[in-house]
Short mmCIF file of C-alpha atoms in Angstrom, two decimals:
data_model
loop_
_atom_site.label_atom_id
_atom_site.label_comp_id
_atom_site.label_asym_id
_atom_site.label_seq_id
_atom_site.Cartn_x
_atom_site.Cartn_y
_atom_site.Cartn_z
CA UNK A 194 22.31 -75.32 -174.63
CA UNK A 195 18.63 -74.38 -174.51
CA UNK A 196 17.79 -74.05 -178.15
CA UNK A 197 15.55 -75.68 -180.50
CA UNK A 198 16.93 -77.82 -183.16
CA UNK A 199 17.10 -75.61 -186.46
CA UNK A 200 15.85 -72.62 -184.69
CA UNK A 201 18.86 -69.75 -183.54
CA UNK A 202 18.55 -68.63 -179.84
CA UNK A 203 18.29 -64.90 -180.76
CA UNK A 204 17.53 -63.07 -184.08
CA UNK A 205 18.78 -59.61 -185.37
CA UNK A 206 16.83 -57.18 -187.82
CA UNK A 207 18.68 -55.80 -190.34
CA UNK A 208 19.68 -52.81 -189.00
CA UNK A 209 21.10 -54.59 -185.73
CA UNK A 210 23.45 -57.12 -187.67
CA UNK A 211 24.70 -54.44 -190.15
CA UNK A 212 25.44 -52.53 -187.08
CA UNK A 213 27.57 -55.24 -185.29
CA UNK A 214 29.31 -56.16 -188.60
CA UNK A 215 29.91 -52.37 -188.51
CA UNK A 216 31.35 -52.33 -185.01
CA UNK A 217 33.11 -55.63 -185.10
CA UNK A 218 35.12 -54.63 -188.48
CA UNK A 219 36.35 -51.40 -186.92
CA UNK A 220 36.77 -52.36 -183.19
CA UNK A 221 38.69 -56.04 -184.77
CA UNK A 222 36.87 -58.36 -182.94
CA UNK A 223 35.02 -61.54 -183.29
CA UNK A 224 31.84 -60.18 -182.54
CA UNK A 225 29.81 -59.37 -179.70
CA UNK A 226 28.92 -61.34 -176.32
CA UNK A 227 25.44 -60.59 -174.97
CA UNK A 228 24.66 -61.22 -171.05
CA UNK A 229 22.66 -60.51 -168.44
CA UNK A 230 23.62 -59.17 -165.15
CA UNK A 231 21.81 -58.31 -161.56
CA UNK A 232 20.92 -54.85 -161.76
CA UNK A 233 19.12 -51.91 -162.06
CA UNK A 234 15.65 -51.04 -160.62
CA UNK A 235 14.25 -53.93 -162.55
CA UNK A 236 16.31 -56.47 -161.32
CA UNK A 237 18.18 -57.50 -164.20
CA UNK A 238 20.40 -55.61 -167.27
CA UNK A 239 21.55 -56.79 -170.51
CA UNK A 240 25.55 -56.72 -170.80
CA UNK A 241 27.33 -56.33 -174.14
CA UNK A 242 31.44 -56.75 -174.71
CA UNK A 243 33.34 -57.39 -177.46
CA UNK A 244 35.28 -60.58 -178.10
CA UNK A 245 37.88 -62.06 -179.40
CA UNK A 246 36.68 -65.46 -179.04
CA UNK A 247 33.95 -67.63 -178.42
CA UNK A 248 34.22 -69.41 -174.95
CA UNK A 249 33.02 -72.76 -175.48
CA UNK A 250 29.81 -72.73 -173.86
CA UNK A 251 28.61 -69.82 -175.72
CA UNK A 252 25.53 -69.85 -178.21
CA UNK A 253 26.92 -68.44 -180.77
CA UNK A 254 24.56 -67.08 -183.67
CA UNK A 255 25.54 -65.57 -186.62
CA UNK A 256 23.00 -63.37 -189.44
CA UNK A 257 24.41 -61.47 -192.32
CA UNK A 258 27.84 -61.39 -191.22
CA UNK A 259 27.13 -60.47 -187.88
CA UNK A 260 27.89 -62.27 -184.72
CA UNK A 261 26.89 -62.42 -181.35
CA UNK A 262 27.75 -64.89 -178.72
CA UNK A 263 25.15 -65.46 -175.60
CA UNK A 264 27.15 -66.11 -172.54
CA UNK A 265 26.07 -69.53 -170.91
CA UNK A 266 24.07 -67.95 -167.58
CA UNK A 267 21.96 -65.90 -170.38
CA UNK A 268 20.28 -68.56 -172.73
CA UNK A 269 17.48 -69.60 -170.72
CA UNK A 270 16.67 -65.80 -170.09
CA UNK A 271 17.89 -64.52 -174.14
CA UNK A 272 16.07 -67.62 -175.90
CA UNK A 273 13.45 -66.25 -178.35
CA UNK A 274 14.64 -62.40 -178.32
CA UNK A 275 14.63 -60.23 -181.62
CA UNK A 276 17.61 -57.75 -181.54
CA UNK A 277 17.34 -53.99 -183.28
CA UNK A 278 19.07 -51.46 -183.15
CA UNK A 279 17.18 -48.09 -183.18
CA UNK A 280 18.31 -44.09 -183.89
CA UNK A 281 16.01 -41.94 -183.13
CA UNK A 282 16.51 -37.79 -182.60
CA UNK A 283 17.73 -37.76 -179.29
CA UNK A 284 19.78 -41.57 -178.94
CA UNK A 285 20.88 -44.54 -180.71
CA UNK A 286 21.10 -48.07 -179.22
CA UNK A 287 20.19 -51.95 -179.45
CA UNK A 288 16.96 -52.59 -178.30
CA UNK A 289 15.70 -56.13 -177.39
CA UNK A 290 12.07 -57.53 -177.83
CA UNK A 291 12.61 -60.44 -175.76
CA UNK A 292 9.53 -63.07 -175.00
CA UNK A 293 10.62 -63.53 -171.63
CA UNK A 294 10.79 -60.43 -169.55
CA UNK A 295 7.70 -59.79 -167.60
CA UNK A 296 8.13 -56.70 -166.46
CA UNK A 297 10.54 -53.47 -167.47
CA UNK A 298 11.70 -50.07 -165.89
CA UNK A 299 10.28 -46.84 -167.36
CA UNK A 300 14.31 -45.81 -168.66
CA UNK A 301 13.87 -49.19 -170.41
CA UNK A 302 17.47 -50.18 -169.14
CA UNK A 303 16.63 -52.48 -166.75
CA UNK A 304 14.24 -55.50 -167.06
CA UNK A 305 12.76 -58.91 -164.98
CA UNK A 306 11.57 -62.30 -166.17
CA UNK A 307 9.54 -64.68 -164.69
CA UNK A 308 10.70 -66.40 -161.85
CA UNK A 309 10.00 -70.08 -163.39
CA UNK A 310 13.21 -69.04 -165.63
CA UNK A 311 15.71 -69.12 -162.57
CA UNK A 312 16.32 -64.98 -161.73
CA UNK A 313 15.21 -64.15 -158.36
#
C-alpha cells in the first residue's frame, strides 16, 4: 500500500529470517504479522503474532524463506525498517532499525515517529 515499486517494505538480516523460518516451521504457521500498537512510555510498540494467513491488505514480504506480513495500520510507520534479530549474554530478541521513529524509550520497547506519519 505504501511501497515503492521493486523495493520490499521491510528487510531482514540473515539472522532475523533464519530465525522466523525457524519459528514458523516449528510453531506451523504461515509466518509472522508485524504491527504497531499504542503503548508504552514512548507512545507506540511493535506487535508480533503468528499467522495462518495473510489478510488481504497485508504487505507481505518474504527473504530466504522467511515471511512476515505488515498489518495495514503499520506500513506507513514500518516502511524502510531493517529487521535483526540479536542474542546477546543476558537476552535474545528482534530488534528493528526503523527510519522513521524519532524518538525511543531507554528499555528500547517502546518507540514514537514523527507526527507527519499519522501517530499522535
Amino acid at each position: 500500500m505504501f511501497g515503492i515499486p521493486g523495493k520490499q517494505a521491510v528487510t531482514m538480516t540473515p539472522r532475523a529470517s533464519a530465525q522466523i523460518s525457524k519459528l514458523m516451521a516449528s510453531a506451523g504457521h504461515a509466518g509472522l504479522r508485524i504491527g504497531i500498537k499504542k503503548g508504552g512510555c514512548a507512545g507506540m510498540e511493535y506487535t508480533m503474532e503468528y499467522v495462518d494467513f495473510a489478510d488481504p491488505n497485508d504487505e507481505v514480504v518474504e527473504q530466504d524463506g522467511a515471511r512476515v506480513m505488515i498489518a495495514p495500520m503499520a506500513q506507513m510507520f514500518l516502511f524502510g525498517t531493517q529487521i535483526d534479530y540479536e542474542t546477546t549474554l543476558l537476552e535474545s530478541g528482534f530488534k528493528f532499525s526503523n527510519p522513521n521513529v524519532t524518538e525511543a524509550c531507554g528499555c528500547g520497547e517502546s518507540i514514537k515517529f514523527d507526527e507527519s506519519l499519522g501517530a499522535k
